[in-house]
Amino acid sequence: CTVSRRLACGDVEGRLEALFGRVRAIQGKSGHFDMLLCVGNFFGSTSETEWAEYCMGAKKAPIPTYVLGANDQETVSYFPDVSGCELAENITYLGRRGLYSGTSGLQIAYLSGTESQDEPAPAYSFSAKDVAELKTSLLSTPNFKGVDILLTSPWPRDVGAFANSAGEIDTKKCGSKLVSDLAASLKPRYHFAALEKAYYERLPYRNHTVLQETPQHVSRFIALADVGNTSKKKYLYAFSIVPMSLMDPAELVKQPQDVTENPYRKSQKETQKTKAPLCAEEEPACQFFFDLNKHQGKKRSLDGKETGNSQPKQAKKPPQPTGPCWFCLASPEVEKHLVVSIGTHCYLALAKGGLLPDHVLILPIGHYQSVVDLSSEVVEEVTKYKSALKEFFRSKGKRYVLFERNYRSQHLQLQVIPVPLDHCTSEDIKESFITQAQEQQIELLEIPEHSDITQVAQPGTPYFYVELDTGEKLFHRIRGRFPLHFGR
């Protein structure tokens, strides 16, 4: 069985009897748990008498228990070895920082202590150097996607941004910026913290930027209260988890309904801004994985002759828009909430003023003006989107009509409108277009079945084009004025 059942606990502060009594009760009622993970202060000022019994072996923890180190000078003496050690039977100190890999493949990253500005940090603290070293050691592992669990004592600073309220805790002032930085980099599926004597379960947040990066798993931050607190705040949290390494990737990246933006992105961006202020100003598209500023292939001068390097088979770089473009995916103008699917070269979006609720657009990610300008790999992906839409609409009892107007438009938009199969045949649709065109003195010609639009139109030629999901095509070469809403 790959599912492991874990318990996480907030500040124990030496109240071992209360904690283990509660754990026994939970196991009696809900069955076996594999381990207990404790964050915050495991020891308190009154630990000595209770601890002596566990230390001497008179009592034993009912479950393998893993704890973080000291958060203050007075409890440092309980942790004899900075690299981690067994403190008593079934109770293990993880160490100052590192990665614990369970037998099941579960990966638990941990960082003991509170944030310190000093180098070297006191025995009960961590510094920027500790965090940087922990990040480097983990991020350098091949195909690093994140860790299953992150344990820290302090909360991450700003964890409440974009989320549900943390009650009376002000997340802008509480916690550690270094922990936020660590959580942003390690992308834990669960992050537990304590020290604030409060329970806060934040809404899950995403670890990727929508539409710009491949979807990744979500993170859940849970802060736990102190053991035996009088306000009955939650200090024990039970959860089941399958190690990330054993999960189906599609299952792992499923986004829950209540997922929010990443709370640390803002602070990360600020850090990046101070380090590299030129990036945002010089290259507006540089935060996208498809960088539209890389110069590739041949440049075409105004008279149509090719200049520059004349290596034949390189991909043609899409020309840059002269002003803001509403449809370039790298543009802040894109209405991203309308986007349905993103491929490598194209994306699918709902039409803003759709004729029907399922009126969609196929658009290239880069800036191309018309189908005639597209490179072969973009054409190939457009074709894939068309066949997927044909199959989808047919399953709903519909067929699609696709049209493109390359006239007074800046960015290629293929309008795809579904019509009910039982209402009209492809002949009816063609006839409607041709009749409407004749009324407006527009000559719509049928392109032979195996011909392609690139055979009848040159790049830069204004035209109007219709395609049915049967492959039948109509074409009009625009020579003067053309009614913009003709297709609609």
Short mmCIF file of C-alpha atoms in Angstrom, two decimals:
data_model
loop_
_atom_site.label_atom_id
_atom_site.label_comp_id
_atom_site.label_asym_id
_atom_site.label_seq_id
_atom_site.Cartn_x
_atom_site.Cartn_y
_atom_site.Cartn_z
CA CYS A 1 0.00 0.00 0.00
CA THR A 2 1.53 3.33 -1.05
CA VAL A 3 -0.85 5.54 0.97
CA SER A 4 0.72 6.52 4.27
CA ARG A 5 -1.24 8.06 7.13
CA ARG A 6 0.55 10.77 9.07
CA LEU A 7 -0.11 13.00 12.03
CA ALA A 8 1.34 16.51 12.36
CA CYS A 9 1.47 18.41 15.62
CA GLY A 10 2.12 21.99 16.75
CA ASP A 11 4.13 23.15 19.80
CA VAL A 12 4.31 20.29 22.33
CA GLU A 13 6.20 22.39 24.94
CA GLY A 14 7.04 19.28 26.96
CA ARG A 15 3.39 18.14 27.39
CA LEU A 16 4.23 14.59 26.29
CA GLU A 17 1.53 12.84 28.34
CA ALA A 18 -1.21 15.04 26.87
CA LEU A 19 0.12 14.56 23.33
CA PHE A 20 0.68 10.81 23.40
CA GLY A 21 -2.60 10.24 25.28
CA ARG A 22 -4.40 12.00 22.43
CA VAL A 23 -2.45 10.03 19.78
CA ARG A 24 -3.40 6.72 21.47
CA ALA A 25 -7.06 7.76 21.50
CA ILE A 26 -6.94 8.69 17.79
CA GLN A 27 -5.25 5.42 16.82
CA GLY A 28 -7.80 3.49 18.90
CA LYS A 29 -10.62 5.17 17.02
CA SER A 30 -9.22 5.64 13.50
CA GLY A 31 -6.60 2.91 13.19
CA HIS A 32 -2.83 2.97 12.75
CA PHE A 33 -0.78 6.04 11.73
CA ASP A 34 2.77 5.67 10.35
CA MET A 35 4.43 8.64 12.02
CA LEU A 36 3.98 11.84 14.00
CA LEU A 37 5.73 15.01 12.80
CA CYS A 38 6.19 17.77 15.40
CA VAL A 39 6.88 21.42 14.49
CA GLY A 40 7.46 24.37 16.82
CA ASN A 41 8.72 23.98 20.40
CA PHE A 42 8.90 20.28 21.29
CA PHE A 43 10.38 21.08 24.72
CA GLY A 44 9.29 23.75 27.18
CA SER A 45 10.55 25.23 30.43
CA THR A 46 8.82 22.49 32.47
CA SER A 47 9.80 19.48 30.36
CA GLU A 48 12.32 17.87 32.68
CA THR A 49 10.24 15.54 34.84
CA GLU A 50 8.03 14.20 32.02
CA TRP A 51 10.96 13.93 29.63
CA ALA A 52 13.11 11.94 32.13
CA GLU A 53 10.65 9.00 31.97
CA TYR A 54 10.90 8.78 28.15
CA CYS A 55 14.63 9.37 28.21
CA MET A 56 15.23 6.54 30.69
CA GLY A 57 12.89 4.19 28.80
CA ALA A 58 10.23 3.99 31.55
CA LYS A 59 7.74 5.29 28.96
CA LYS A 60 7.70 4.99 25.17
CA ALA A 61 6.10 7.08 22.45
CA PRO A 62 3.21 5.09 20.88
CA ILE A 63 4.24 6.10 17.34
CA PRO A 64 7.54 6.96 15.56
CA THR A 65 7.86 10.69 16.36
CA TYR A 66 10.07 13.14 14.43
CA VAL A 67 10.82 16.55 15.90
CA LEU A 68 12.49 19.85 14.92
CA GLY A 69 15.25 21.47 17.00
CA ALA A 70 15.31 24.30 19.52
CA ASN A 71 13.82 27.75 18.90
CA ASP A 72 15.46 29.38 21.94
CA GLN A 73 18.65 29.15 24.00
CA GLU A 74 17.09 27.37 27.00
CA THR A 75 16.08 24.21 25.12
CA VAL A 76 19.28 23.84 23.03
CA SER A 77 20.70 21.32 25.53
CA TYR A 78 17.98 18.77 24.68
CA PHE A 79 19.48 18.33 21.18
CA PRO A 80 22.98 16.85 21.57
CA ASP A 81 23.80 16.36 17.86
CA VAL A 82 23.17 19.14 15.30
CA SER A 83 22.94 16.63 12.45
CA GLY A 84 20.04 14.76 14.12
CA CYS A 85 19.86 11.77 16.44
CA GLU A 86 17.50 9.55 18.43
CA LEU A 87 16.50 11.39 21.61
CA ALA A 88 14.54 8.48 23.15
CA GLU A 89 12.95 5.28 21.90
CA ASN A 90 10.61 6.22 18.99
CA ILE A 91 11.51 9.96 19.26
CA THR A 92 13.98 11.27 16.65
CA TYR A 93 15.45 14.76 16.21
CA LEU A 94 15.66 15.36 12.43
CA GLY A 95 18.57 17.83 12.57
CA ARG A 96 19.15 21.50 11.70
CA ARG A 97 18.14 21.17 8.05
CA GLY A 98 17.89 18.51 5.39
CA LEU A 99 15.72 15.94 3.66
CA TYR A 100 14.29 12.84 5.30
CA SER A 101 13.26 10.11 2.85
CA GLY A 102 10.92 7.50 4.28
CA THR A 103 10.93 3.85 3.17
CA SER A 104 7.73 4.53 1.19
CA GLY A 105 9.56 7.17 -0.92
CA LEU A 106 7.95 10.08 0.93
CA GLN A 107 10.24 13.13 0.96
CA ILE A 108 10.18 15.41 4.00
CA ALA A 109 12.28 18.59 3.95
CA TYR A 110 12.90 20.25 7.32
CA LEU A 111 14.44 23.40 8.77
CA SER A 112 14.89 23.78 12.54
CA GLY A 113 14.89 26.99 14.56
CA THR A 114 13.87 30.61 13.95
CA GLU A 115 15.23 33.12 11.43
CA SER A 116 18.44 34.97 12.30
CA GLN A 117 20.22 37.78 10.47
CA ASP A 118 23.57 36.77 11.99
CA GLU A 119 26.22 34.63 10.31
CA PRO A 120 26.90 32.13 11.72
CA ALA A 121 23.42 31.84 13.22
CA PRO A 122 22.98 30.86 16.90
CA ALA A 123 22.40 27.14 17.62
CA TYR A 124 18.60 27.68 17.74
CA SER A 125 18.38 29.64 14.44
CA PHE A 126 18.86 29.40 10.68
CA SER A 127 20.35 32.02 8.37
CA ALA A 128 19.99 32.96 4.69
CA LYS A 129 23.03 30.74 4.06
CA ASP A 130 21.30 27.68 5.62
CA VAL A 131 18.23 28.24 3.45
CA ALA A 132 20.31 28.76 0.29
CA GLU A 133 22.27 25.55 0.93
CA LEU A 134 19.14 23.51 1.62
CA LYS A 135 17.52 24.86 -1.57
CA THR A 136 20.61 24.15 -3.68
CA SER A 137 21.00 20.59 -2.41
CA LEU A 138 17.36 19.77 -3.27
CA LEU A 139 16.89 21.75 -6.48
CA SER A 140 19.99 20.19 -8.00
CA THR A 141 18.46 16.69 -7.91
CA PRO A 142 17.42 15.59 -11.44
CA ASN A 143 13.77 16.30 -12.40
CA PHE A 144 13.04 18.00 -9.06
CA LYS A 145 9.28 18.70 -8.90
CA GLY A 146 8.96 19.54 -5.21
CA VAL A 147 8.84 17.77 -1.85
CA ASP A 148 5.91 15.96 -0.25
CA ILE A 149 6.18 17.69 3.13
CA LEU A 150 8.02 20.74 4.51
CA LEU A 151 8.43 21.18 8.28
CA THR A 152 9.43 24.56 9.74
CA SER A 153 8.74 26.10 13.14
CA PRO A 154 8.03 29.71 12.02
CA TRP A 155 5.23 30.53 9.61
CA PRO A 156 6.24 31.80 6.17
CA ARG A 157 5.83 35.60 5.88
CA ASP A 158 2.81 36.71 3.75
CA VAL A 159 1.26 33.23 3.65
CA GLY A 160 -2.19 34.84 3.95
CA ALA A 161 -1.91 36.79 0.67
CA PHE A 162 -4.75 35.93 -1.80
CA ALA A 163 -6.31 33.62 0.78
CA ASN A 164 -8.76 33.04 3.60
CA SER A 165 -8.13 35.04 6.79
CA ALA A 166 -5.64 33.82 9.39
CA GLY A 167 -7.80 35.24 12.20
CA GLU A 168 -5.95 37.61 14.49
CA ILE A 169 -2.53 36.66 13.07
CA ASP A 170 -1.18 39.36 10.75
CA THR A 171 0.64 37.34 8.10
CA LYS A 172 2.32 40.47 6.70
CA LYS A 173 4.24 40.90 9.96
CA CYS A 174 4.41 37.39 11.37
CA GLY A 175 6.79 34.64 10.35
CA SER A 176 9.94 34.43 8.28
CA LYS A 177 10.71 35.70 4.78
CA LEU A 178 13.39 33.02 4.44
CA VAL A 179 10.75 30.35 5.09
CA SER A 180 8.55 31.91 2.37
CA ASP A 181 11.49 31.76 -0.02
CA LEU A 182 12.14 28.12 0.91
CA ALA A 183 8.48 27.15 0.46
CA ALA A 184 8.31 28.94 -2.92
CA SER A 185 11.32 26.94 -4.15
CA LEU A 186 10.61 23.53 -2.59
CA LYS A 187 6.88 23.50 -3.55
CA PRO A 188 5.81 21.22 -0.70
CA ARG A 189 2.44 19.50 -1.04
CA TYR A 190 2.02 20.03 2.74
CA HIS A 191 3.82 22.68 4.78
CA PHE A 192 3.41 22.57 8.58
CA ALA A 193 4.48 25.31 11.02
CA ALA A 194 3.66 26.48 14.57
CA LEU A 195 4.94 29.01 17.21
CA GLU A 196 1.95 31.40 16.86
CA LYS A 197 -0.37 29.36 19.14
CA ALA A 198 -3.00 29.46 16.40
CA TYR A 199 -4.59 27.01 13.97
CA TYR A 200 -4.74 28.16 10.35
CA GLU A 201 -5.41 25.99 7.33
CA ARG A 202 -4.81 28.09 4.26
CA LEU A 203 -6.64 27.44 0.99
CA PRO A 204 -4.41 25.41 -1.36
CA TYR A 205 -2.24 27.55 -3.64
CA ARG A 206 -0.78 26.85 -7.07
CA ASN A 207 2.92 26.49 -7.85
CA HIS A 208 2.77 27.65 -11.46
CA THR A 209 1.70 30.81 -13.23
CA VAL A 210 -1.49 30.07 -15.12
CA LEU A 211 -1.09 30.11 -18.92
CA GLN A 212 2.64 30.68 -18.69
CA GLU A 213 3.93 27.50 -17.08
CA THR A 214 3.07 23.82 -17.17
CA PRO A 215 0.53 22.97 -14.43
CA GLN A 216 2.09 21.69 -11.20
CA HIS A 217 0.74 20.23 -7.96
CA VAL A 218 -0.80 22.55 -5.35
CA SER A 219 0.58 23.29 -1.87
CA ARG A 220 -1.34 23.26 1.42
CA PHE A 221 -0.07 25.31 4.37
CA ILE A 222 -1.28 24.28 7.84
CA ALA A 223 -0.29 26.06 11.06
CA LEU A 224 -1.03 24.19 14.28
CA ALA A 225 -1.70 25.43 17.81
CA ASP A 226 0.02 24.26 21.02
CA VAL A 227 -0.75 20.93 22.71
CA GLY A 228 -3.45 21.07 25.39
CA ASN A 229 -4.31 24.77 24.77
CA THR A 230 -7.35 25.93 26.73
CA SER A 231 -9.06 27.54 23.70
CA LYS A 232 -9.48 24.08 22.09
CA LYS A 233 -7.55 25.22 18.98
CA LYS A 234 -6.49 22.36 16.74
CA TYR A 235 -2.98 21.09 17.44
CA LEU A 236 -3.07 17.68 15.74
CA TYR A 237 -3.70 17.20 12.04
CA ALA A 238 -4.27 13.79 10.39
CA PHE A 239 -3.68 13.34 6.66
CA SER A 240 -3.11 10.59 4.09
CA ILE A 241 -0.50 11.00 1.39
CA VAL A 242 0.90 9.01 -1.52
CA PRO A 243 4.54 9.92 -2.30
CA MET A 244 4.78 12.25 -5.28
CA SER A 245 7.22 9.88 -6.99
CA LEU A 246 4.55 7.14 -7.09
CA MET A 247 1.67 9.27 -8.32
CA ASP A 248 0.23 9.48 -11.82
CA PRO A 249 1.44 12.91 -13.07
CA ALA A 250 -2.05 13.92 -14.29
CA GLU A 251 -3.52 13.05 -10.89
CA LEU A 252 -0.75 14.95 -9.09
CA VAL A 253 -1.38 18.24 -10.92
CA LYS A 254 -5.17 18.25 -10.54
CA GLN A 255 -6.24 21.70 -9.33
CA PRO A 256 -8.92 21.82 -6.61
CA GLN A 257 -11.88 24.20 -7.03
CA ASP A 258 -10.70 26.55 -4.26
CA VAL A 259 -7.07 26.89 -5.42
CA THR A 260 -5.58 30.41 -5.09
CA GLU A 261 -2.61 32.34 -6.44
CA ASN A 262 0.79 31.63 -4.90
CA PRO A 263 1.23 33.95 -1.86
CA TYR A 264 5.02 34.15 -2.24
CA ARG A 265 5.22 35.11 -5.93
CA LYS A 266 4.98 38.81 -5.09
CA SER A 267 7.89 38.76 -2.66
CA GLN A 268 9.92 36.58 -5.05
CA LYS A 269 9.27 39.07 -7.86
CA GLU A 270 10.42 41.92 -5.61
CA THR A 271 13.64 40.03 -4.87
CA GLN A 272 14.18 39.42 -8.59
CA LYS A 273 13.47 43.08 -9.36
CA THR A 274 16.19 44.24 -7.00
CA LYS A 275 18.61 41.73 -8.53
CA ALA A 276 17.74 42.23 -12.22
CA PRO A 277 15.78 45.41 -12.89
CA LEU A 278 16.46 45.30 -16.65
CA CYS A 279 14.45 42.18 -17.35
CA ALA A 280 10.96 43.65 -17.04
CA GLU A 281 11.73 46.95 -18.75
CA GLU A 282 13.74 45.69 -21.70
CA GLU A 283 11.97 42.49 -22.55
CA PRO A 284 8.24 42.53 -21.85
CA ALA A 285 7.90 38.87 -22.79
CA CYS A 286 10.84 37.50 -20.82
CA GLN A 287 8.78 35.92 -18.05
CA PHE A 288 7.16 33.54 -20.53
CA PHE A 289 8.54 30.14 -21.42
CA PHE A 290 8.05 30.97 -25.09
CA ASP A 291 10.35 33.98 -25.29
CA LEU A 292 9.13 36.07 -28.20
CA ASN A 293 12.35 38.07 -28.29
CA LYS A 294 14.69 35.31 -29.47
CA HIS A 295 15.66 36.13 -33.05
CA GLN A 296 15.37 33.09 -35.25
CA GLY A 297 15.52 32.37 -38.93
CA LYS A 298 15.30 34.85 -41.77
CA LYS A 299 14.16 38.46 -41.71
CA ARG A 300 12.10 39.75 -44.60
CA SER A 301 12.67 43.34 -45.65
CA LEU A 302 9.82 45.54 -46.86
CA ASP A 303 10.42 44.72 -50.52
CA GLY A 304 9.99 41.02 -49.76
CA LYS A 305 13.63 40.02 -50.18
CA GLU A 306 15.20 37.94 -47.51
CA THR A 307 18.12 39.34 -45.56
CA GLY A 308 20.38 38.16 -42.78
CA ASN A 309 21.41 34.55 -42.30
CA SER A 310 20.02 32.46 -45.10
CA GLN A 311 20.08 29.02 -43.46
CA PRO A 312 17.05 27.42 -45.07
CA LYS A 313 15.25 25.26 -42.51
CA GLN A 314 15.11 27.51 -39.44
CA ALA A 315 11.74 28.38 -37.96
CA LYS A 316 10.41 31.76 -39.01
CA LYS A 317 10.13 34.12 -36.06
CA PRO A 318 6.67 35.67 -35.81
CA PRO A 319 6.81 39.44 -36.42
CA GLN A 320 6.32 41.61 -33.36
CA PRO A 321 3.07 43.58 -33.03
CA THR A 322 3.48 47.32 -33.51
CA GLY A 323 1.28 48.16 -30.49
CA PRO A 324 -0.51 46.23 -27.73
CA CYS A 325 -2.03 43.04 -29.16
CA TRP A 326 -5.14 41.58 -27.51
CA PHE A 327 -4.30 38.05 -28.63
CA CYS A 328 -0.54 37.47 -28.19
CA LEU A 329 -0.42 35.13 -25.20
CA ALA A 330 2.63 36.98 -23.88
CA SER A 331 0.68 40.23 -23.80
CA PRO A 332 -0.81 41.64 -20.59
CA GLU A 333 -3.87 42.53 -22.74
CA VAL A 334 -4.90 38.85 -23.09
CA GLU A 335 -8.13 38.04 -21.26
CA LYS A 336 -6.59 34.99 -19.64
CA HIS A 337 -9.80 33.80 -17.95
CA LEU A 338 -11.19 32.98 -21.43
CA VAL A 339 -8.33 30.60 -22.32
CA VAL A 340 -9.38 26.94 -22.51
CA SER A 341 -6.27 25.07 -23.61
CA ILE A 342 -2.63 25.81 -24.45
CA GLY A 343 -0.50 23.82 -26.86
CA THR A 344 3.11 24.39 -27.91
CA HIS A 345 2.36 26.87 -30.72
CA CYS A 346 -1.38 27.63 -30.41
CA TYR A 347 -4.04 28.10 -27.81
CA LEU A 348 -7.82 27.80 -27.65
CA ALA A 349 -9.99 30.51 -26.08
CA LEU A 350 -13.68 31.31 -25.73
CA ALA A 351 -14.79 34.19 -27.95
CA LYS A 352 -15.33 37.35 -25.89
CA GLY A 353 -18.56 38.24 -27.70
CA GLY A 354 -19.41 34.70 -28.74
CA LEU A 355 -22.35 34.02 -31.08
CA LEU A 356 -23.01 30.97 -28.87
CA PRO A 357 -21.69 29.89 -25.45
CA ASP A 358 -19.37 27.36 -27.17
CA HIS A 359 -18.03 29.71 -29.86
CA VAL A 360 -14.23 29.30 -29.62
CA LEU A 361 -11.13 30.75 -31.25
CA ILE A 362 -7.95 28.97 -32.31
CA LEU A 363 -5.06 31.43 -32.00
CA PRO A 364 -1.29 31.21 -32.44
CA ILE A 365 0.70 31.93 -29.25
CA GLY A 366 3.17 34.11 -31.18
CA HIS A 367 2.18 37.08 -33.32
CA TYR A 368 1.10 35.92 -36.79
CA GLN A 369 -1.35 37.89 -38.92
CA SER A 370 -2.96 35.11 -40.94
CA VAL A 371 -2.95 31.39 -41.72
CA VAL A 372 -0.82 32.12 -44.80
CA ASP A 373 2.00 33.47 -42.55
CA LEU A 374 2.16 30.42 -40.28
CA SER A 375 5.19 28.16 -40.09
CA SER A 376 4.66 24.43 -40.74
CA GLU A 377 4.76 23.40 -37.06
CA VAL A 378 2.07 25.97 -36.17
CA VAL A 379 -0.10 24.77 -39.09
CA GLU A 380 0.31 21.20 -37.81
CA GLU A 381 -0.93 22.18 -34.35
CA VAL A 382 -3.84 24.21 -35.79
CA THR A 383 -4.85 21.03 -37.66
CA LYS A 384 -4.73 19.02 -34.41
CA TYR A 385 -6.95 21.57 -32.66
CA LYS A 386 -9.41 21.44 -35.59
CA SER A 387 -9.71 17.66 -35.48
CA ALA A 388 -10.11 17.70 -31.67
CA LEU A 389 -12.88 20.31 -31.96
CA LYS A 390 -14.57 18.36 -34.77
CA GLU A 391 -14.63 15.24 -32.57
CA PHE A 392 -15.80 17.21 -29.53
CA PHE A 393 -18.63 19.02 -31.34
CA ARG A 394 -19.73 15.85 -33.17
CA SER A 395 -20.06 14.12 -29.77
CA LYS A 396 -22.49 16.94 -28.88
CA GLY A 397 -24.52 16.48 -32.08
CA LYS A 398 -22.96 19.51 -33.80
CA ARG A 399 -20.62 20.38 -36.65
CA TYR A 400 -18.42 23.41 -36.81
CA VAL A 401 -18.07 26.30 -39.25
CA LEU A 402 -14.65 27.95 -39.15
CA PHE A 403 -13.86 31.33 -40.66
CA GLU A 404 -10.96 33.78 -40.79
CA ARG A 405 -11.02 37.43 -41.82
CA ASN A 406 -7.54 38.63 -42.74
CA TYR A 407 -8.55 42.28 -43.14
CA ARG A 408 -8.12 45.08 -40.61
CA SER A 409 -6.96 42.49 -38.09
CA GLN A 410 -3.60 42.28 -36.40
CA HIS A 411 -3.44 38.73 -34.98
CA LEU A 412 -4.77 35.56 -36.61
CA GLN A 413 -8.10 34.44 -35.12
CA LEU A 414 -9.80 31.31 -36.41
CA GLN A 415 -13.44 31.63 -35.35
CA VAL A 416 -15.01 28.21 -34.71
CA ILE A 417 -18.81 28.17 -34.38
CA PRO A 418 -20.78 24.97 -33.76
CA VAL A 419 -24.17 24.45 -35.46
CA PRO A 420 -26.59 21.54 -34.83
CA LEU A 421 -26.06 18.61 -37.23
CA ASP A 422 -29.79 18.00 -37.66
CA HIS A 423 -30.52 21.64 -38.63
CA CYS A 424 -28.27 22.02 -41.62
CA THR A 425 -26.09 20.01 -43.96
CA SER A 426 -22.71 21.28 -45.14
CA GLU A 427 -24.42 22.13 -48.47
CA ASP A 428 -26.93 24.36 -46.59
CA ILE A 429 -24.10 26.19 -44.84
CA LYS A 430 -22.16 26.78 -48.08
CA GLU A 431 -25.33 27.98 -49.80
CA SER A 432 -26.04 30.45 -46.96
CA PHE A 433 -22.55 31.95 -47.25
CA ILE A 434 -22.69 32.18 -51.05
CA THR A 435 -26.20 33.73 -51.07
CA GLN A 436 -25.24 36.31 -48.42
CA ALA A 437 -22.04 37.09 -50.36
CA GLN A 438 -23.90 37.63 -53.66
CA GLU A 439 -26.29 40.04 -51.93
CA GLN A 440 -23.27 42.13 -50.88
CA GLN A 441 -21.40 41.81 -54.22
CA ILE A 442 -18.77 39.54 -52.65
CA GLU A 443 -17.40 36.74 -54.79
CA LEU A 444 -16.95 33.58 -52.67
CA LEU A 445 -15.21 30.79 -54.55
CA GLU A 446 -14.91 27.19 -53.52
CA ILE A 447 -11.30 26.00 -53.17
CA PRO A 448 -10.80 22.46 -54.55
CA GLU A 449 -10.79 19.85 -51.79
CA HIS A 450 -7.08 18.99 -51.85
CA SER A 451 -5.87 22.55 -52.37
CA ASP A 452 -4.68 24.71 -49.55
CA ILE A 453 -5.29 28.40 -48.83
CA THR A 454 -1.54 29.11 -49.19
CA GLN A 455 -1.90 28.15 -52.87
CA VAL A 456 -4.45 30.91 -53.50
CA ALA A 457 -3.24 33.70 -51.19
CA GLN A 458 0.19 35.26 -50.68
CA PRO A 459 1.36 36.55 -47.27
CA GLY A 460 0.03 40.08 -46.81
CA THR A 461 -2.99 39.49 -49.09
CA PRO A 462 -6.32 40.51 -47.42
CA TYR A 463 -8.92 37.72 -47.68
CA PHE A 464 -11.98 36.10 -46.09
CA TYR A 465 -11.98 32.32 -45.71
CA VAL A 466 -14.53 29.69 -44.59
CA GLU A 467 -13.86 26.05 -43.78
CA LEU A 468 -16.39 23.36 -42.81
CA ASP A 469 -15.50 20.34 -40.70
CA THR A 470 -15.94 18.22 -43.85
CA GLY A 471 -12.85 19.96 -45.29
CA GLU A 472 -14.87 22.06 -47.81
CA LYS A 473 -13.50 25.61 -48.18
CA LEU A 474 -14.71 28.98 -49.53
CA PHE A 475 -12.43 31.92 -50.28
CA HIS A 476 -12.78 35.61 -51.16
CA ARG A 477 -9.81 37.82 -52.09
CA ILE A 478 -10.55 41.25 -50.57
CA ARG A 479 -9.69 44.02 -53.05
CA GLY A 480 -11.55 47.05 -51.63
CA ARG A 481 -13.84 47.43 -48.66
CA PHE A 482 -15.23 44.42 -46.81
CA PRO A 483 -18.02 44.26 -44.16
CA LEU A 484 -16.23 43.39 -40.90
CA HIS A 485 -19.17 41.40 -39.49
CA PHE A 486 -19.85 39.38 -42.62
CA GLY A 487 -18.74 36.05 -41.05
CA ARG A 488 -20.76 36.57 -37.90
#
